[in-house]
Structure formats: C-alpha cells, structure tokens
Short mmCIF file of C-alpha atoms and ligand atoms in Angstrom, two decimals:
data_model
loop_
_atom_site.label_atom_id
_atom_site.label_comp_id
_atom_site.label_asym_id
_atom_site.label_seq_id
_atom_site.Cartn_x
_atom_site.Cartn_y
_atom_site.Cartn_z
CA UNK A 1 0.00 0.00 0.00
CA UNK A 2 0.82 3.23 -0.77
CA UNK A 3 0.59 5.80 2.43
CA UNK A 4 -0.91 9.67 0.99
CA UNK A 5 0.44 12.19 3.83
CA UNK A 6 -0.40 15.61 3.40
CA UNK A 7 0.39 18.26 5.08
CA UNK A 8 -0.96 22.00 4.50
CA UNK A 9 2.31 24.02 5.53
CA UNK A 10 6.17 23.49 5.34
CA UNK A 11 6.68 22.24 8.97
CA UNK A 12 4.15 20.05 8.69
CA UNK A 13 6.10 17.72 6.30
CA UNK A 14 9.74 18.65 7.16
CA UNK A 15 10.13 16.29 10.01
CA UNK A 16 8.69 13.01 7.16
CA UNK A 17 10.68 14.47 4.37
CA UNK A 18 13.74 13.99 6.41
CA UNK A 19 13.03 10.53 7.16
CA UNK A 20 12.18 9.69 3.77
CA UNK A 21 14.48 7.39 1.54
CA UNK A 22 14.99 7.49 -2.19
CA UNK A 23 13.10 10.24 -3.08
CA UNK A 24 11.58 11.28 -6.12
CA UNK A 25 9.95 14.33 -6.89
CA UNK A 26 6.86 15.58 -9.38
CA UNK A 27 5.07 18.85 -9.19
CA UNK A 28 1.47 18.55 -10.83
CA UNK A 29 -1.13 21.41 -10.63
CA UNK A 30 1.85 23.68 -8.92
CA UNK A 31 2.09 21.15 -6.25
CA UNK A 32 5.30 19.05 -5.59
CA UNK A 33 4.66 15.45 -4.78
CA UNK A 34 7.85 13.13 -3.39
CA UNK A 35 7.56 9.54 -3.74
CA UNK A 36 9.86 7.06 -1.09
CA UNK A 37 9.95 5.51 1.77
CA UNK A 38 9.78 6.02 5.48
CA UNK A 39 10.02 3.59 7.58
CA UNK A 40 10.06 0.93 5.13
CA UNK A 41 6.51 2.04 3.88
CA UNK A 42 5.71 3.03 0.31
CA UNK A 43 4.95 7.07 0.80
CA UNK A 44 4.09 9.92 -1.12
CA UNK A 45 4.15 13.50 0.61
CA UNK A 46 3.00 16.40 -0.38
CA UNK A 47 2.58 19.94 0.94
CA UNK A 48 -0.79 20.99 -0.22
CA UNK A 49 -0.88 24.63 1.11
CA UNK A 50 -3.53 26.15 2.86
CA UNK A 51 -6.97 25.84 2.59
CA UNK A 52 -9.95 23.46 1.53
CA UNK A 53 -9.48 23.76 -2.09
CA UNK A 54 -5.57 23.22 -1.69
CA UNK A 55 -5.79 20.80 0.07
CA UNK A 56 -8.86 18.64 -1.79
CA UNK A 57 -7.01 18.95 -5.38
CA UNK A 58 -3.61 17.27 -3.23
CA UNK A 59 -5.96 14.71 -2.21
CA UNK A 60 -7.21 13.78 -5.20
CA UNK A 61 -4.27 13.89 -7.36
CA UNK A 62 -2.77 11.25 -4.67
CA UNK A 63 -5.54 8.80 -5.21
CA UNK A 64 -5.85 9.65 -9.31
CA UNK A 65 -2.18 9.75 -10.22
CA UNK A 66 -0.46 7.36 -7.14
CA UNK A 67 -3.04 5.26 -6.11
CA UNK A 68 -2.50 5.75 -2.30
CA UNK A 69 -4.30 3.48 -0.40
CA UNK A 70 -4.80 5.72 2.53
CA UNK A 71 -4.81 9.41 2.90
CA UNK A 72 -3.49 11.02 6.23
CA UNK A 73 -3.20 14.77 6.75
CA UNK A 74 -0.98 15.35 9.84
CA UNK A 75 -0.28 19.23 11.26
CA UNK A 76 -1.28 21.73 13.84
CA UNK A 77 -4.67 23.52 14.41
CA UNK A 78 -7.15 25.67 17.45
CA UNK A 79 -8.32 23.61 20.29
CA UNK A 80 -11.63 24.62 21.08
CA UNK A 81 -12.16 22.07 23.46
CA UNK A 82 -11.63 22.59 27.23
CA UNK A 83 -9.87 19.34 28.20
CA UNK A 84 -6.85 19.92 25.77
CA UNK A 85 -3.88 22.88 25.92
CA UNK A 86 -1.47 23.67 22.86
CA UNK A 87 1.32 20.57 21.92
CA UNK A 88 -1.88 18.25 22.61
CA UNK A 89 -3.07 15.59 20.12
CA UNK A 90 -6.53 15.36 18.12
CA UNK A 91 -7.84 12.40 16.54
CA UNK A 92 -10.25 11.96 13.96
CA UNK A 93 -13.54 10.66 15.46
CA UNK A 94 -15.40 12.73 12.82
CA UNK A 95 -15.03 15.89 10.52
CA UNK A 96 -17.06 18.65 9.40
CA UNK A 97 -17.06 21.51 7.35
CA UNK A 98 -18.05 24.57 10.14
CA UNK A 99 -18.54 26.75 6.63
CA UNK A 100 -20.61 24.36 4.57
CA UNK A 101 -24.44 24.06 4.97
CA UNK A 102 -24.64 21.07 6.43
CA UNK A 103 -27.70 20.54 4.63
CA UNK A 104 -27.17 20.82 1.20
CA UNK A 105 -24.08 18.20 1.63
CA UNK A 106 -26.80 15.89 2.98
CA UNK A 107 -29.01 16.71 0.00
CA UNK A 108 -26.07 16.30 -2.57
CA UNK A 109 -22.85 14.68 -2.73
CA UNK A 110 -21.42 13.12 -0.60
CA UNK A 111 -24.84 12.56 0.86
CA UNK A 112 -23.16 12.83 4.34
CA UNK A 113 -21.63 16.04 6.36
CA UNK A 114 -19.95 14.36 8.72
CA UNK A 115 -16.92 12.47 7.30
CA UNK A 116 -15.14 9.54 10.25
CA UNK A 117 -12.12 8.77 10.79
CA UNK A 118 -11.01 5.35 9.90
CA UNK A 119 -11.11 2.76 12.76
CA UNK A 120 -8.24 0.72 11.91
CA UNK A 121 -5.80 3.95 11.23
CA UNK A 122 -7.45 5.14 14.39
CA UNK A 123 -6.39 2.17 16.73
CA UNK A 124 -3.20 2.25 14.74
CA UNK A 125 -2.81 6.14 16.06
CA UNK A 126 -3.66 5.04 19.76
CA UNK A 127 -1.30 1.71 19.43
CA UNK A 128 1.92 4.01 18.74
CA UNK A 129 0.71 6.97 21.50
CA UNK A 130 0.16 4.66 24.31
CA UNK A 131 3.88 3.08 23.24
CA UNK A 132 5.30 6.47 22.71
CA UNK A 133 7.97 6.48 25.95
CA UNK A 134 8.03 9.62 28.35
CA UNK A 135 4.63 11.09 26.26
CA UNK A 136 4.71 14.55 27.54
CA UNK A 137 1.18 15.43 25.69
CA UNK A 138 -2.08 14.27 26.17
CA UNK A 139 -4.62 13.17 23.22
CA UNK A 140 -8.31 12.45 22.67
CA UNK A 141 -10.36 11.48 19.79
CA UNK A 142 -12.42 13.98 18.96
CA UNK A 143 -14.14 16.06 16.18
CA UNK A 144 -12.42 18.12 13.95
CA UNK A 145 -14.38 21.01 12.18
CA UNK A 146 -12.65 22.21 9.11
CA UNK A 147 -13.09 26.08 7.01
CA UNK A 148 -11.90 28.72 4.87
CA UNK A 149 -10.54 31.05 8.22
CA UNK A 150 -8.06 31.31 10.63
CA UNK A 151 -10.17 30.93 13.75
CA UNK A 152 -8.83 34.11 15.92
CA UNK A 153 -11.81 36.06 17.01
CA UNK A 154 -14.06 35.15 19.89
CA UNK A 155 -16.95 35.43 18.84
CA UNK A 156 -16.51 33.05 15.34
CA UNK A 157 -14.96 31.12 17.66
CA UNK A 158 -17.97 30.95 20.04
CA UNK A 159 -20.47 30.36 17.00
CA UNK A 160 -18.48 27.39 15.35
CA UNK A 161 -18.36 25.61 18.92
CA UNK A 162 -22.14 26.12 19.30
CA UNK A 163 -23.16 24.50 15.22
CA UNK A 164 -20.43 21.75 15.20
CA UNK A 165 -19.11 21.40 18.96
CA UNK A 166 -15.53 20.28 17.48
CA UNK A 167 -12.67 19.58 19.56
CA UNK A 168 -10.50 21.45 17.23
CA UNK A 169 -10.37 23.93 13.91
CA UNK A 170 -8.46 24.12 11.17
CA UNK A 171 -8.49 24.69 7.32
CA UNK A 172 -7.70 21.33 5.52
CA UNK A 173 -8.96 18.27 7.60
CA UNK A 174 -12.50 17.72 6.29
CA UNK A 175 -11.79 18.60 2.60
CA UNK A 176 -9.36 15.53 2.63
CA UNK A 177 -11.50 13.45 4.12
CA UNK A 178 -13.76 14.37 1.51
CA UNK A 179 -12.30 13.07 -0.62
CA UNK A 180 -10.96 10.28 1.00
CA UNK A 181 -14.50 9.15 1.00
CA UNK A 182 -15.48 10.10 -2.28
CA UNK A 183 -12.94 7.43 -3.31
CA UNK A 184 -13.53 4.74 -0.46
CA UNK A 185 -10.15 5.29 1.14
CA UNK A 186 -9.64 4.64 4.62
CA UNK A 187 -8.72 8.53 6.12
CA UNK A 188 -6.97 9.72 9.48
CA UNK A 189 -6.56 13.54 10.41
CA UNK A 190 -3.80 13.93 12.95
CA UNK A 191 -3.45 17.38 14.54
CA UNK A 192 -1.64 18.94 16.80
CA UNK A 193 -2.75 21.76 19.12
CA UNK A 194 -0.96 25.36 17.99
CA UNK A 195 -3.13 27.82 19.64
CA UNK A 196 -6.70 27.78 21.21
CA UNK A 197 -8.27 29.48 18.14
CA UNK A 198 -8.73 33.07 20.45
CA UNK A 199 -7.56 36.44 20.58
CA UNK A 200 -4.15 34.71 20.95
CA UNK A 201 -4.00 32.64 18.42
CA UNK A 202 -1.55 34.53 16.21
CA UNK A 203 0.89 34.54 19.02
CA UNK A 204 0.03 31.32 20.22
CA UNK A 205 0.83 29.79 16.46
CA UNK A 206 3.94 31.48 15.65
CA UNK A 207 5.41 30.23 19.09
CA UNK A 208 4.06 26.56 18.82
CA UNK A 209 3.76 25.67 14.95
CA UNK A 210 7.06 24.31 14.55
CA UNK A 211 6.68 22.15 17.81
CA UNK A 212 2.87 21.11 17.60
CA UNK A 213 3.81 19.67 13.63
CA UNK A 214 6.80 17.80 14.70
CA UNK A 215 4.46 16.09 17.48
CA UNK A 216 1.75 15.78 15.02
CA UNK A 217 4.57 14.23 12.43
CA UNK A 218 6.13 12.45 15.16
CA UNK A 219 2.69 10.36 16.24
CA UNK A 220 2.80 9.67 12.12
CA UNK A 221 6.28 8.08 12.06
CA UNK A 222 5.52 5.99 14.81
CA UNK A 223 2.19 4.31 12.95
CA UNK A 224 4.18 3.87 9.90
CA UNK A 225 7.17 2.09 11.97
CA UNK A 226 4.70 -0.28 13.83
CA UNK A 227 1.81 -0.78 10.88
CA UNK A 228 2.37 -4.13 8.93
CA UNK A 229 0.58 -2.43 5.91
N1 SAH B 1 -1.15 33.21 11.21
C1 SAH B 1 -0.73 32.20 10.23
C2 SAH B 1 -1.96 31.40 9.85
C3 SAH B 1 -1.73 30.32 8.81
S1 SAH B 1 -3.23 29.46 8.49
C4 SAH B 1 -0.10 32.87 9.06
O1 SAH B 1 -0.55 33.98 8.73
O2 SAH B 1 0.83 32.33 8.48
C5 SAH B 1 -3.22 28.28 9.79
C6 SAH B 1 -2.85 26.87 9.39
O3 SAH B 1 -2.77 26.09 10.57
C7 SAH B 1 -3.89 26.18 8.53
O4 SAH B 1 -3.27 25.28 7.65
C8 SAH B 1 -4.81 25.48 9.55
O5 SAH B 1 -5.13 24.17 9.15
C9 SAH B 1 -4.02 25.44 10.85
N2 SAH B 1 -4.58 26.19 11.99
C10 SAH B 1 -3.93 26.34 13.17
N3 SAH B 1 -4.64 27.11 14.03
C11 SAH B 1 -5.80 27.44 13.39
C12 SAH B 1 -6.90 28.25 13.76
N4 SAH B 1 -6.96 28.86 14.93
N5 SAH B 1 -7.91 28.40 12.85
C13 SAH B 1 -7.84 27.79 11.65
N6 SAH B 1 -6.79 27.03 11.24
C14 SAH B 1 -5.76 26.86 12.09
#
C-alpha cells in the first residue's frame, strides 16, 4: 500500500521528508509530490498549502495519479475544546465543514456532512501513543471542524463551537477526508494543538507551529514504523 500524507504548511512535512528514503519528486497542478519511503513504507508526501481547495485537489491527485491506499493529513490547528492545551493531540472521530451548509451536503454529494475517521488507522494512532515512551502530551479522539478562516476572534470562535461542537479547527482536515471518501479510502486527520483558536492565536501559532507539527509528524512516524501495511 501506498501511504498519501499531506500536510498543508512546510513544517508540517519537514520532520517526514527527512526521514524519507529514495526520493523522487513531481510537481502537478503547482504542487510538488515526493515519492519514497519512510520507515520501510511506500509514501508519497506532499505539501498541499492552505486551505480546503488546496488541500482537496492534493488529495485527489494522490488517489488519481499514485493510487495511495490511505490518505493522512498530519499538522497543527485551534483547540476549542476545554480538556486539551497547545502541543496536545486530536484524533479523527469525525469531521465537518463549520462553513458548509450542512444541509445541502446531505441533499447532494457526498450525501453525508460528517466524514469519520477510519477505525483501523485510528487504533493504529492510539497503538503508537500509548507506546510512545516519556509522552509529555495528552490526546483524545475527537471532532475536527474544518473552514476557509483562521479561527482568531471570539466570537466566530464561540459560534463554530455552538453548530459543530468540534474539539478542534483548522483549514484542511475535512476537505481531505472528503475526498478520502469520495474514493472509499480509509482517512486519518492527525493534529496537533498550535493555539486555542482566540484572541491569541496569532501569538500562540507562531510560538508553537514548529513544535505542535513535529508532534503531530512524530505520532505519524511511529504508525508507519509499527503498521504491517
Ligand atoms: N497566522 C498564520 C496562519 C496560517 S493558516 C499565518 O498567517 O501564516 C493556519 C494553518 O494552521 C492552517 O493550515 C490550519 O489548518 C491550521 N490552523 C492552526 N490554528 C488554526 C486556527 N486557529 N484556525 C484555523 N486554522 C488553524
């Protein structure tokens, strides 16, 4: 199998492109796509960039052009949850779109507007934490709500908690699993807690980006070194 990792920023993938053996690289659609292995796995890693659209046409060109046979987005986002502080770990239970009428993606495809996280990557995910020695974080699974904005002012913040009660927001998650499901491909969203999506968070994610993706990519290398896929 094929592993599809994306991540939406540069130090979100700089920890797995170090790690990665016999690289080869391919930009399609402006995006640069390397092909190796980590781990011993077959991977291919791409940056997508920011955003839903970004990060949907990374998806798909991952399951169109390289026939991954998973699709795992790993980085940092806003914990809007009140048992979790920043460096903290969010699983995948679910994700939503907290900008997308929840309605109309019941009405039309996908049919569905919540999107879950796949079980088996899932238990894979808890497997490596609980092994992980000296964990200094803590880690739930949880919902992830997904849009088009950096969550920063109270009051969004406030009104996304009360529609979609995620545990966490960010700007790629849900689009990926999107399409993860569009194509029947088991999907996990990793993320890793930056800032709490406040009045802070600007601060709060230039201090803890670099840290929160190398725990994010960190959880990542230690599925791949103990999956059998
Ligand atoms: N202040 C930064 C914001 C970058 S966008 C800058 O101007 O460079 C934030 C990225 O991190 C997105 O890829 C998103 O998925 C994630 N993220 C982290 N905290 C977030 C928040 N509070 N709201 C939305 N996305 C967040």
């Amino acid at each position: 199998m094929v592993w599809g990792i994306i991540g939406a920023m540069p130090s979100e993938i700089a920890l797995l492109k170090a790690q990665m053996s016999g690289i080869k690289q391919e930009t399609v659609s402006g995006l640069t796509y390397y092909s190796g292995k980590i781990r011993g796995k077959e991977v291919v890693l791409c940056c997508s960039e920011i955003g839903k659209v970004n990060a949907a046409m990374c998806a798909q060109t991952m399951v169109l052009r390289y026939g991954v046979g998973c699709l795992i987005n790993t980085g940092v986002a806003g914990c809007t949850c009140d048992d979790l502080d920043v460096l903290d770990i969010v699983l995948s239970r679910d994700l939503v779109f907290h900008d997308y009428d929840w309605a109309l993606q019941e009405k039309y495809h996908p049919h569905t507007s919540k999107f879950p996280g796949d079980p088996g990557l899932i238990a894979l995910a808890q497997l490596a934490l609980e092994q992980m020695p000296q964990r200094m974080f803590r880690y739930k699974l949880g919902r992830i709500a997904t849009g088009d904005v950096f969550v920063e002012q109270e009051a969004l913040r406030e009104d996304i908690i009360r529609r979609t009660h995620p545990d966490c927001v960010e700007m790629e998650g849900a689009a990926i699993a999107l399409v993860a499901y569009s194509n029947q491909i088991p999907c996990l969203v990793i993320r890793s807690m930056s800032d709490n999506a406040n009045g802070d968070a600007g601060m709060s994610f230039d201090t803890f980006e670099a840290a929160a993706a190398d725990h994010s990519a960190k959880l990542l290398l230690a599925m791949l070194e103990q999956s059998d896929a």
